[in-house]
Tab-separated table of C-alpha atoms in Angstrom:
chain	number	residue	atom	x	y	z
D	256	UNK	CA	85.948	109.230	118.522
D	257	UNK	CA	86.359	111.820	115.599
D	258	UNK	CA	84.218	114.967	116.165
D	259	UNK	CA	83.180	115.447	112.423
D	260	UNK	CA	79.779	114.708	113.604
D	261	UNK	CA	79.637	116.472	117.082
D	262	UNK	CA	76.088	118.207	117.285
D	263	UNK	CA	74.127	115.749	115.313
D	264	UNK	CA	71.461	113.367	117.150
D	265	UNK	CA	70.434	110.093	115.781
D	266	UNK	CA	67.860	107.944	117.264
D	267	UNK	CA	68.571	104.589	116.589
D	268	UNK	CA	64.994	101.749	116.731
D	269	UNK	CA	66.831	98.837	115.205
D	270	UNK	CA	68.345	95.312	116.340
D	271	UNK	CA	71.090	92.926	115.721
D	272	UNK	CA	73.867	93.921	113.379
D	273	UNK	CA	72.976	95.851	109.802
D	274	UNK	CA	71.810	99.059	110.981
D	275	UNK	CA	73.064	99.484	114.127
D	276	UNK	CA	76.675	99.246	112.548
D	277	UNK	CA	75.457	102.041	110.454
D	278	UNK	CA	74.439	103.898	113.994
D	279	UNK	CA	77.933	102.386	115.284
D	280	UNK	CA	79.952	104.670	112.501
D	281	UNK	CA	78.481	107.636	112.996
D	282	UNK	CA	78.880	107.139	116.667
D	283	UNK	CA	82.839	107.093	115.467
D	284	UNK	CA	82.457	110.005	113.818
D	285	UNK	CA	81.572	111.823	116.534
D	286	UNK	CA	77.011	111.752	116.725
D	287	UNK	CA	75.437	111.475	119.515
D	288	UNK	CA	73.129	108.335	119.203
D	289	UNK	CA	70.648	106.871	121.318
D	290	UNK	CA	69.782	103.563	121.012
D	291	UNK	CA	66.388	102.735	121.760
D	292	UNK	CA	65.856	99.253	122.768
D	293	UNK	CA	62.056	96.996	123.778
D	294	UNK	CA	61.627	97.642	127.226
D	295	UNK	CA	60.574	93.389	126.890
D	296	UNK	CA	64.405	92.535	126.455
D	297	UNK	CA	65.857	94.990	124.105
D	298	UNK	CA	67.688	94.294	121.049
D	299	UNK	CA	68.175	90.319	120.398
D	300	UNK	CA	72.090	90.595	119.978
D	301	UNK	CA	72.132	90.968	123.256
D	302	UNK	CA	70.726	87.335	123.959
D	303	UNK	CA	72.881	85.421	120.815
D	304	UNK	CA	75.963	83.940	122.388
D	305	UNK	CA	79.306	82.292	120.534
D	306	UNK	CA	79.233	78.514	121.204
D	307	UNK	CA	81.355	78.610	124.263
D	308	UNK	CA	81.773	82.422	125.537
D	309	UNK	CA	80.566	82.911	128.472
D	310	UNK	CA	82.050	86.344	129.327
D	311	UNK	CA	80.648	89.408	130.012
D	312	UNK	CA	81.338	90.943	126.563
D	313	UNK	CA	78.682	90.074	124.322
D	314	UNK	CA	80.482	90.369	120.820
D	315	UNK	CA	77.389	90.052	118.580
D	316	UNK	CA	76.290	92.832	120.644
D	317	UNK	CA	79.008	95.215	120.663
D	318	UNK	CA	80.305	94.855	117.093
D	319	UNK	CA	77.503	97.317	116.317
D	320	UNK	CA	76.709	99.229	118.807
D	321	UNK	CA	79.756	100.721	120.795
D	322	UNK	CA	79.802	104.727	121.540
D	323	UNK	CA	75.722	104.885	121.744
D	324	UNK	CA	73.784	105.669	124.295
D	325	UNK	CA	70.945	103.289	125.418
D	326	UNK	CA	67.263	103.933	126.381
D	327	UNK	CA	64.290	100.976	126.946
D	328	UNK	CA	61.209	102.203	125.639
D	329	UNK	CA	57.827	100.337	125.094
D	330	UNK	CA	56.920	101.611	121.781
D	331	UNK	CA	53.369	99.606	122.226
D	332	UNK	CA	52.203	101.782	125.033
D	333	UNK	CA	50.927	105.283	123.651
D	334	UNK	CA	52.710	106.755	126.200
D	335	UNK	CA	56.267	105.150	125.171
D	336	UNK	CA	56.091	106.194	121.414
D	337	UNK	CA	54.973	109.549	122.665
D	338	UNK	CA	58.809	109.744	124.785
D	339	UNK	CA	59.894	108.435	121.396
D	340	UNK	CA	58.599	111.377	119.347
D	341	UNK	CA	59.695	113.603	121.984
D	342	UNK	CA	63.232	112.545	120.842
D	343	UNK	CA	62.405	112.535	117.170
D	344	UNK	CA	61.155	116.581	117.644
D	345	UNK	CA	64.863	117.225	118.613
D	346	UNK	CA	66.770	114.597	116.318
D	347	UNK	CA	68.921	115.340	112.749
D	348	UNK	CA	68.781	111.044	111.917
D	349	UNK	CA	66.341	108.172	112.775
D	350	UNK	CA	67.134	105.021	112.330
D	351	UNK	CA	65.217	101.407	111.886
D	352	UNK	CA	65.531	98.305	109.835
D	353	UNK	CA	61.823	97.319	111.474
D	354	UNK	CA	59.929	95.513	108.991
D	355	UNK	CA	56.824	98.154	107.343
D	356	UNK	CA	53.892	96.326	109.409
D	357	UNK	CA	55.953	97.240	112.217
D	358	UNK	CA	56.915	100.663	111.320
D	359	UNK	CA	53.181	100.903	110.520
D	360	UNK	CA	51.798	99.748	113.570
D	361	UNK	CA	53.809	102.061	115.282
D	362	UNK	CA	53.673	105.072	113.820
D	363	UNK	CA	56.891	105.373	112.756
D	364	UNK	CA	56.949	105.745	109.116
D	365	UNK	CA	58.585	108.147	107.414
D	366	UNK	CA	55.709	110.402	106.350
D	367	UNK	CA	55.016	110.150	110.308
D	368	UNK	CA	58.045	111.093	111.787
D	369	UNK	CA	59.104	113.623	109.110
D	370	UNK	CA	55.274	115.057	109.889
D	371	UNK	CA	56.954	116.391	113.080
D	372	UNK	CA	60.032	117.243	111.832
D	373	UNK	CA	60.506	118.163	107.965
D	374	UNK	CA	64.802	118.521	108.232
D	375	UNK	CA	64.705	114.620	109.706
D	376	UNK	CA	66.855	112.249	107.838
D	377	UNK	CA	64.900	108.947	108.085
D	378	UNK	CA	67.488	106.012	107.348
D	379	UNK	CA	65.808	102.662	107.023
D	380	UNK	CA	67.303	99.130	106.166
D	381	UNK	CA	65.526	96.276	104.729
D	382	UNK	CA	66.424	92.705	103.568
D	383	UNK	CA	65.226	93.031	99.663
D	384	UNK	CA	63.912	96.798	99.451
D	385	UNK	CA	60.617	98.485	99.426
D	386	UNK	CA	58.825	96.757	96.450
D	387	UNK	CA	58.036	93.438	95.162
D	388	UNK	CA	57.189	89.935	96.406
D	389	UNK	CA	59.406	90.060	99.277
D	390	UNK	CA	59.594	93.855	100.559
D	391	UNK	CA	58.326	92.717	103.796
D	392	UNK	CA	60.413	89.759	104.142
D	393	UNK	CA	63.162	89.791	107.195
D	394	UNK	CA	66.999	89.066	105.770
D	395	UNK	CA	70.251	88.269	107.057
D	396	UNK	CA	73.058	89.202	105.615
D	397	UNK	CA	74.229	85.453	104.816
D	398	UNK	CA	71.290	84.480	102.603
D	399	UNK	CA	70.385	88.175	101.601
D	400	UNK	CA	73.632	89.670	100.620
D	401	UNK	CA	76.045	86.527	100.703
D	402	UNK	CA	73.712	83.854	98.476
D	403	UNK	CA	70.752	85.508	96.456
D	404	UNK	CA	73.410	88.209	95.423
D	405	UNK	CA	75.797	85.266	94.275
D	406	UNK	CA	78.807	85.319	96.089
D	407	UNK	CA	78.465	82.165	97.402
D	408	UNK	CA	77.757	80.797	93.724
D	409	UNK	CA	81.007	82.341	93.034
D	410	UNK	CA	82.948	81.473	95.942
D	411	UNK	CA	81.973	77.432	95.146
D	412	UNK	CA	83.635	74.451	93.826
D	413	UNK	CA	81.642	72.219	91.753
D	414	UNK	CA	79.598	69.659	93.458
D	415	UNK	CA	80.848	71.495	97.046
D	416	UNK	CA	78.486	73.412	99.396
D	417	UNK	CA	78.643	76.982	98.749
D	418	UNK	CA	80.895	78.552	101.791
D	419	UNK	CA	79.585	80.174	104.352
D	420	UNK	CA	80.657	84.138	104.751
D	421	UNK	CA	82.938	85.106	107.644
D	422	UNK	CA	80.845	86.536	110.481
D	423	UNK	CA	78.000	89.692	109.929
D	424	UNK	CA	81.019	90.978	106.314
D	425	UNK	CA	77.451	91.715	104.726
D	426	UNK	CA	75.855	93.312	107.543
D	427	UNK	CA	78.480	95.737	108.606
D	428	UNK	CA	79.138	96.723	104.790
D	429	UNK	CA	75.934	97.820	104.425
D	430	UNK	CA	75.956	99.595	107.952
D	431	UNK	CA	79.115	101.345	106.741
D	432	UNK	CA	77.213	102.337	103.091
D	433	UNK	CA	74.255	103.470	105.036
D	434	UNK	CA	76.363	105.693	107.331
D	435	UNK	CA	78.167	107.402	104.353
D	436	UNK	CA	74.229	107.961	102.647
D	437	UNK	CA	73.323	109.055	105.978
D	438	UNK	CA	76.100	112.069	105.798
D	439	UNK	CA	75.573	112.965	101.815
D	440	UNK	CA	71.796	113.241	102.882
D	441	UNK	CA	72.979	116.007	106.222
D	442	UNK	CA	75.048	117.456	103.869
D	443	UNK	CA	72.386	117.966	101.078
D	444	UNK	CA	70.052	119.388	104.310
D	445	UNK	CA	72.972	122.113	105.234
D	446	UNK	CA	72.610	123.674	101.609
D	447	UNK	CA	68.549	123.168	100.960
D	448	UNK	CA	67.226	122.498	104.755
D	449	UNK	CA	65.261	119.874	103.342
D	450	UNK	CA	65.068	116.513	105.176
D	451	UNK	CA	65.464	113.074	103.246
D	452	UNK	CA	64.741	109.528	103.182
D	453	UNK	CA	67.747	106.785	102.996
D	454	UNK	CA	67.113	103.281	102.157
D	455	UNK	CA	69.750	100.612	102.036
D	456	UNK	CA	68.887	96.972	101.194
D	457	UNK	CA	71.051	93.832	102.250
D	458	UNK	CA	70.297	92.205	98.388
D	459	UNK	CA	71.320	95.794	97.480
D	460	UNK	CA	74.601	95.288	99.341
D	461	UNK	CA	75.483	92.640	97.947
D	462	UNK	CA	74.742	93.306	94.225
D	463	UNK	CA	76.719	95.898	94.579
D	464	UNK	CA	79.447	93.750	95.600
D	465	UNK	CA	78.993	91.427	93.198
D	466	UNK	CA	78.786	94.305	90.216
D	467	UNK	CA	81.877	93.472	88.594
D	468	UNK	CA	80.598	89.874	88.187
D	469	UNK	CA	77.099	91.012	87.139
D	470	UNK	CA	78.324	93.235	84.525
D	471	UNK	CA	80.235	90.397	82.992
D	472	UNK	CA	77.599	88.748	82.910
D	473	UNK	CA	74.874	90.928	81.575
D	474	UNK	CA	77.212	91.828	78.031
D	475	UNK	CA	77.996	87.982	77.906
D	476	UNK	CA	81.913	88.379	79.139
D	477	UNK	CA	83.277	85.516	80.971
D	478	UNK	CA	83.400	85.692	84.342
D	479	UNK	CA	86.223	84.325	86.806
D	480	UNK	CA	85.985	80.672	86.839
D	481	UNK	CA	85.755	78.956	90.497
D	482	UNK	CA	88.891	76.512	90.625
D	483	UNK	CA	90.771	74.919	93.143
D	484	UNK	CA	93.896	76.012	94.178
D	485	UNK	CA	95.816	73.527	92.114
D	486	UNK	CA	93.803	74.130	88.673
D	487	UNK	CA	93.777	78.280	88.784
D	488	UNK	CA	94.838	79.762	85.951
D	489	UNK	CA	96.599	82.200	87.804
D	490	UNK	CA	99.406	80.713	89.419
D	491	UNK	CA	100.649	83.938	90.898
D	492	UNK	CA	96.858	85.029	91.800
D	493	UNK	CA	97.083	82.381	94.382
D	494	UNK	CA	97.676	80.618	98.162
D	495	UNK	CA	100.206	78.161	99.016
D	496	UNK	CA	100.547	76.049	101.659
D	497	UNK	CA	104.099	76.222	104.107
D	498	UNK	CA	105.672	73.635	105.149
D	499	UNK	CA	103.852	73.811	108.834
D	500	UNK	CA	100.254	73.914	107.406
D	501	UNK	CA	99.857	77.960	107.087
D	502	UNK	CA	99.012	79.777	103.952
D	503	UNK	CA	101.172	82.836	101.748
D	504	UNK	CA	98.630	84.407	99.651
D	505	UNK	CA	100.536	85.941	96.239
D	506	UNK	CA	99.013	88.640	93.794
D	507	UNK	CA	102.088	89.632	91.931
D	508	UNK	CA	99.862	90.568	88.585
D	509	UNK	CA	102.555	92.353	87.439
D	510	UNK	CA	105.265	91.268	84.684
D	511	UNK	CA	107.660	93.121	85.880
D	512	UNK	CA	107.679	91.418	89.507
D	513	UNK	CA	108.341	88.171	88.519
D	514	UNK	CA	112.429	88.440	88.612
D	515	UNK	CA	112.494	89.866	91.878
D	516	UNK	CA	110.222	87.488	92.942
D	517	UNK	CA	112.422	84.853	91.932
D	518	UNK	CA	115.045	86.134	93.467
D	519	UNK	CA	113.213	85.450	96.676
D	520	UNK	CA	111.870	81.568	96.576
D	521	UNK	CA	115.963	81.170	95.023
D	522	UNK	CA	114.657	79.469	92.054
D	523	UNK	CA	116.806	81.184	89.668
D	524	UNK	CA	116.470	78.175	86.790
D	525	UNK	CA	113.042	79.359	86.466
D	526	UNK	CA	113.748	82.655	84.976
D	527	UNK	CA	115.004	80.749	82.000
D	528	UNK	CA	112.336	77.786	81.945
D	529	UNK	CA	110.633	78.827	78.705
D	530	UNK	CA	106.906	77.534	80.640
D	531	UNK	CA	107.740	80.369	82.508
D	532	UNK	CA	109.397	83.161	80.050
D	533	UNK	CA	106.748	85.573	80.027
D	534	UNK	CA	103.137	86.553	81.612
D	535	UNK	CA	101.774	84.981	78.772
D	536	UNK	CA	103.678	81.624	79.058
D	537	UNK	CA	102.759	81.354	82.493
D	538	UNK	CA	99.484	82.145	82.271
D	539	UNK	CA	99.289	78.887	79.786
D	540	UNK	CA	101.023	76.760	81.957
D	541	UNK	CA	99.543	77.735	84.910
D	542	UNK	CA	99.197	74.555	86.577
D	543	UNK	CA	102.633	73.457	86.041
D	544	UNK	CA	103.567	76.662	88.040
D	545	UNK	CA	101.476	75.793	90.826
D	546	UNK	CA	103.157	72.607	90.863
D	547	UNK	CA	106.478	74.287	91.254
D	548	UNK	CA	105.559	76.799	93.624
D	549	UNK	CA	103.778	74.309	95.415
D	550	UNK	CA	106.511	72.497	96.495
D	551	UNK	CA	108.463	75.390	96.977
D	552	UNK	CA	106.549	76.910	99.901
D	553	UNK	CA	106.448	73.484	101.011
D	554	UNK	CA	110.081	73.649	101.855
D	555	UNK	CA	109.902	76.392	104.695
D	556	UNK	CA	107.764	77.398	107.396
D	557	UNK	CA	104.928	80.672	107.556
D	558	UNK	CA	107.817	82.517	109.846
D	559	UNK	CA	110.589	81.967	107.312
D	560	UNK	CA	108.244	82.857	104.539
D	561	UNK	CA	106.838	86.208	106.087
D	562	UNK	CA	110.424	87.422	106.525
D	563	UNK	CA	112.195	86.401	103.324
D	564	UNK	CA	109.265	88.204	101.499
D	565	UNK	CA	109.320	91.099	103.788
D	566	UNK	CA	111.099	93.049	101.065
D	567	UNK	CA	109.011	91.456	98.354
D	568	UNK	CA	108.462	94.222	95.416
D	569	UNK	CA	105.304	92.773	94.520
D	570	UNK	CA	101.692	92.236	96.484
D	571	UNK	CA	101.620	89.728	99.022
D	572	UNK	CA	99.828	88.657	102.270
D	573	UNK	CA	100.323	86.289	105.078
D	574	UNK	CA	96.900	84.065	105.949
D	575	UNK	CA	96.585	85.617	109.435
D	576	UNK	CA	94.211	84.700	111.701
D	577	UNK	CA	92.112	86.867	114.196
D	578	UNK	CA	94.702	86.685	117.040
D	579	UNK	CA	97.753	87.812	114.410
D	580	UNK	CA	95.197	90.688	112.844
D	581	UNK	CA	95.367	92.075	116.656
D	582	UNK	CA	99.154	91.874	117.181
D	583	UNK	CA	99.999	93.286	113.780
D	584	UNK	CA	102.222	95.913	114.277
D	585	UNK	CA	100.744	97.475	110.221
D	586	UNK	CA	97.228	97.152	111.775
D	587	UNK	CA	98.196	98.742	115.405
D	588	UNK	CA	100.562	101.835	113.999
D	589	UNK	CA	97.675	102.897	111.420
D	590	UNK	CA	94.785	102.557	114.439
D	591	UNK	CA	92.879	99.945	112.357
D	592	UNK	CA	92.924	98.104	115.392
D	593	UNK	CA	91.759	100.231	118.650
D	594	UNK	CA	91.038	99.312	122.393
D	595	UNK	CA	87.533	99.932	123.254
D	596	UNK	CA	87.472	101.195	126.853
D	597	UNK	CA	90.600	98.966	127.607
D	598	UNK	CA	87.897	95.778	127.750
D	599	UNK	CA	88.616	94.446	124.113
D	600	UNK	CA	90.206	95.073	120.949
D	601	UNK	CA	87.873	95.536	117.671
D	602	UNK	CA	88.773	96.851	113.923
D	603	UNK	CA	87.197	100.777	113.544
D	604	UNK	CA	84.860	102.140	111.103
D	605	UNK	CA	86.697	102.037	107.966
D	606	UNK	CA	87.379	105.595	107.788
D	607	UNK	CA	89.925	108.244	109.119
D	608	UNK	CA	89.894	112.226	109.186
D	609	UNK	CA	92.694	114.801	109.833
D	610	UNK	CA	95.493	111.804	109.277
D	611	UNK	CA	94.581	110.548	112.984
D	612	UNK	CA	93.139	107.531	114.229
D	613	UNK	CA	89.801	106.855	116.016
D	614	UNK	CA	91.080	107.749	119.095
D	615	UNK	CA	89.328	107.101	122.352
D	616	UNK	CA	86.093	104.512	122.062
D	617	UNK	CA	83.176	103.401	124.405
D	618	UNK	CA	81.660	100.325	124.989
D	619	UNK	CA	77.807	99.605	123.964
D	620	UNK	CA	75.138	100.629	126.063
D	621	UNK	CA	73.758	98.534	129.322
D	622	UNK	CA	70.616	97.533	128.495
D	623	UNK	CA	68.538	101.095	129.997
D	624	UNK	CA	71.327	102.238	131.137
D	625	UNK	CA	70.581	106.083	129.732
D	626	UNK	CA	67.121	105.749	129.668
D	627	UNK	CA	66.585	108.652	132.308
D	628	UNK	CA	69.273	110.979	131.391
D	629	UNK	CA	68.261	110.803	128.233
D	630	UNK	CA	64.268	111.708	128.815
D	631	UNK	CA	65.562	113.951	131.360
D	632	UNK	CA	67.346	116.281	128.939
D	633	UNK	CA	64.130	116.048	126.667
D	634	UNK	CA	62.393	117.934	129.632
D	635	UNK	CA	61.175	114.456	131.465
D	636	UNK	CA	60.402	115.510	134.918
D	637	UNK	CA	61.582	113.122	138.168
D	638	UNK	CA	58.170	112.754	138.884
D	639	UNK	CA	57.138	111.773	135.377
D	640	UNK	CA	60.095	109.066	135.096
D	641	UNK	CA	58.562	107.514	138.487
D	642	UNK	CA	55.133	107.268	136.364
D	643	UNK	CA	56.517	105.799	133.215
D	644	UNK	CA	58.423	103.003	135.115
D	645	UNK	CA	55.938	102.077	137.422
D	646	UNK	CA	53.705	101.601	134.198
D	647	UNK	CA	56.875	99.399	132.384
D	648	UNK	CA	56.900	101.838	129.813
D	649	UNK	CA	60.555	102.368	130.273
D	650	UNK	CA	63.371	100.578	131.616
């Protein structure tokens, strides 16, 4: 972990992915946060399972909630929200995506909490916002961020089903966004000691994604078309298939890379193939360059590819998949990859300080598994803890 944050409490009340991966970053950064889970179960990632895992790594779980510290709590018992405020009296950040009847019922609001302590940053995330028809709807990031935001309207061919988005992209984007309002708002607090509320919306997330798009749209510009790969009208804005079924994804957008790109699929008659002369000419004949290149990277395999276009002046990617992310030597060396506790390997917070990696990370809480050394250091006496238990107010 970093230590940018060391000194700051957050007290986390929230469940599956979106804003406990914003509680997850600032863990990375160095906060100390305490995850406070329903005494009745705790947080539901912990009982979603991938079709056939049956390990004892939960990954739904963990991608949002490694470095905390966890605590059970029955916030429906007075006496459980009272060990709850006990926390909040001694806490820089609180935490929730609970929906506003919920907050409400508790008494966990903002004006509540910030009642008892005025420098509190009180970070909340919701599926559509605070106001209109659907402010106290639930969301998820696919339909929230991913379809009413239009990226899967972008992202589909014509008569196809929109695709689905790669596992929890919208929910940990907008944990990561939250995090980074979470630390303008301390920062603000350092200079003017006053507190401040943070809202972050899954919709919001992904309208922000989709702002380039929007824009477009909203002074009348065109907007990218959705083609396949065989009618883009970017030929080298595109993927291509090797000749054992894996994918080379080019993005040479520059004129000046074509020659030495060339030079590398040893098609040197196309330099003088007036389709072809200039970006302009191959822009217009896009498809007929597809066509070429098509067959081209047909010819060799993904190995023979990746290492010919090693030395590749322009941008280009190999289509790895999940296991090749982990072994990647680019990924490993810059510590976008870490081992977590020597148990698994997971991509880090999307952030580094001091030219270092992450360093060092911890595993998600057990389920209770700091609930008394947490109450203890909030002045929770042995003989108290004994009380609260027996009364399954904590866990």
């Amino acid at each position: 972990m970093y230590d940018v944050m060391n000194g700051v409490r957050v007290i986390e009340v929230a469940e599956h992915t979106f804003v406990p991966a914003a509680g997850m970053v600032l863990a990375d950064w160095g906060a100390d946060v305490i995850k406070v889970e329903r005494a009745q179960g705790g947080d539901a990632a912990r009982h979603m399972k991938l079709p056939g895992a049956d390990g004892a790594i939960n990954p739904f779980f963990e991608a949002a909630n490694r470095g905390k510290r966890g605590i059970a709590l029955d916030l429906i018992q007075p006496a459980g929200r009272e060990q709850l405020y006990r926390l909040i009296d001694g806490a820089d950040v609180f935490l929730t995506n609970l929906r506003a009847d919920a907050r409400q019922k508790l008494g966990i609001e903002a004006a509540d909490l910030m009642a008892r302590n005025p420098r509190l940053i009180y970070a909340r995330g919701t599926g559509y916002g605070l106001r209109g028809a659907l402010a106290n709807d639930g969301g998820f990031d696919y339909p929230s961020a991913w379809c009413r935001a239009g990226a899967a309207n972008a992202q589909a061919l014509p008569g196809d089903m929109p695709p689905r988005q790669p596992g929890s992209i919208g929910d940990l984007t907008g944990g990561v966004t939250l995090a980074g309002a979470i630390a303008a708002a301390l920062f603000r607090r350092e200079r003017t000691g006053q507190g401040a509320v943070v809202d972050n919306a899954l919709y919001m997330v992904g309208t922000y994604l989709m702002s380039q798009s929007l824009l477009a749209t909203s002074i009348g510009a065109p907007t990218i078309p959705v083609q396949s790969q065989v009618d883009s009208d970017f030929a080298l804005a595109n993927n291509y298939r090797t000749r054992d079924g894996r994918w080379i994804s080019l993005c040479l957008l520059m004129d000046k890379w074509w020659p030495d790109f060339i030079a590398h699929i040893e098609r040197p008659d196309l330099l003088e193939d007036p389709r072809f002369i200039d970006i302009r000419a191959r822009h217009v004949n896009s498809r007929a360059l597809i066509a070429v290149l098509n067959d081209v990277f047909a010819g060799r395999d993904y190995a023979d590819w990746c290492t010919r276009l090693a030395s590749l002046e322009g941008v280009w990617a190999p289509v790895q998949n999940p296991a090749e992310v982990l072994a990647d030597a680019q990924a490993l060396e810059n510590g976008f990859v870490s081992p977590v506790a020597d148990r698994y390997l997971t991509g880090v917070s999307p952030a580094q300080f001091d030219e270092r990696p992450v360093g060092e990370l911890r595993m998600g809480p057990g389920f209770g598994q700091h609930t008394d050394e947490v109450l203890r250091e909030i002045g929770v006496a042995e003989s108290e803890l004994a009380v609260l238990r027996e009364a399954g107010v904590i866990r």
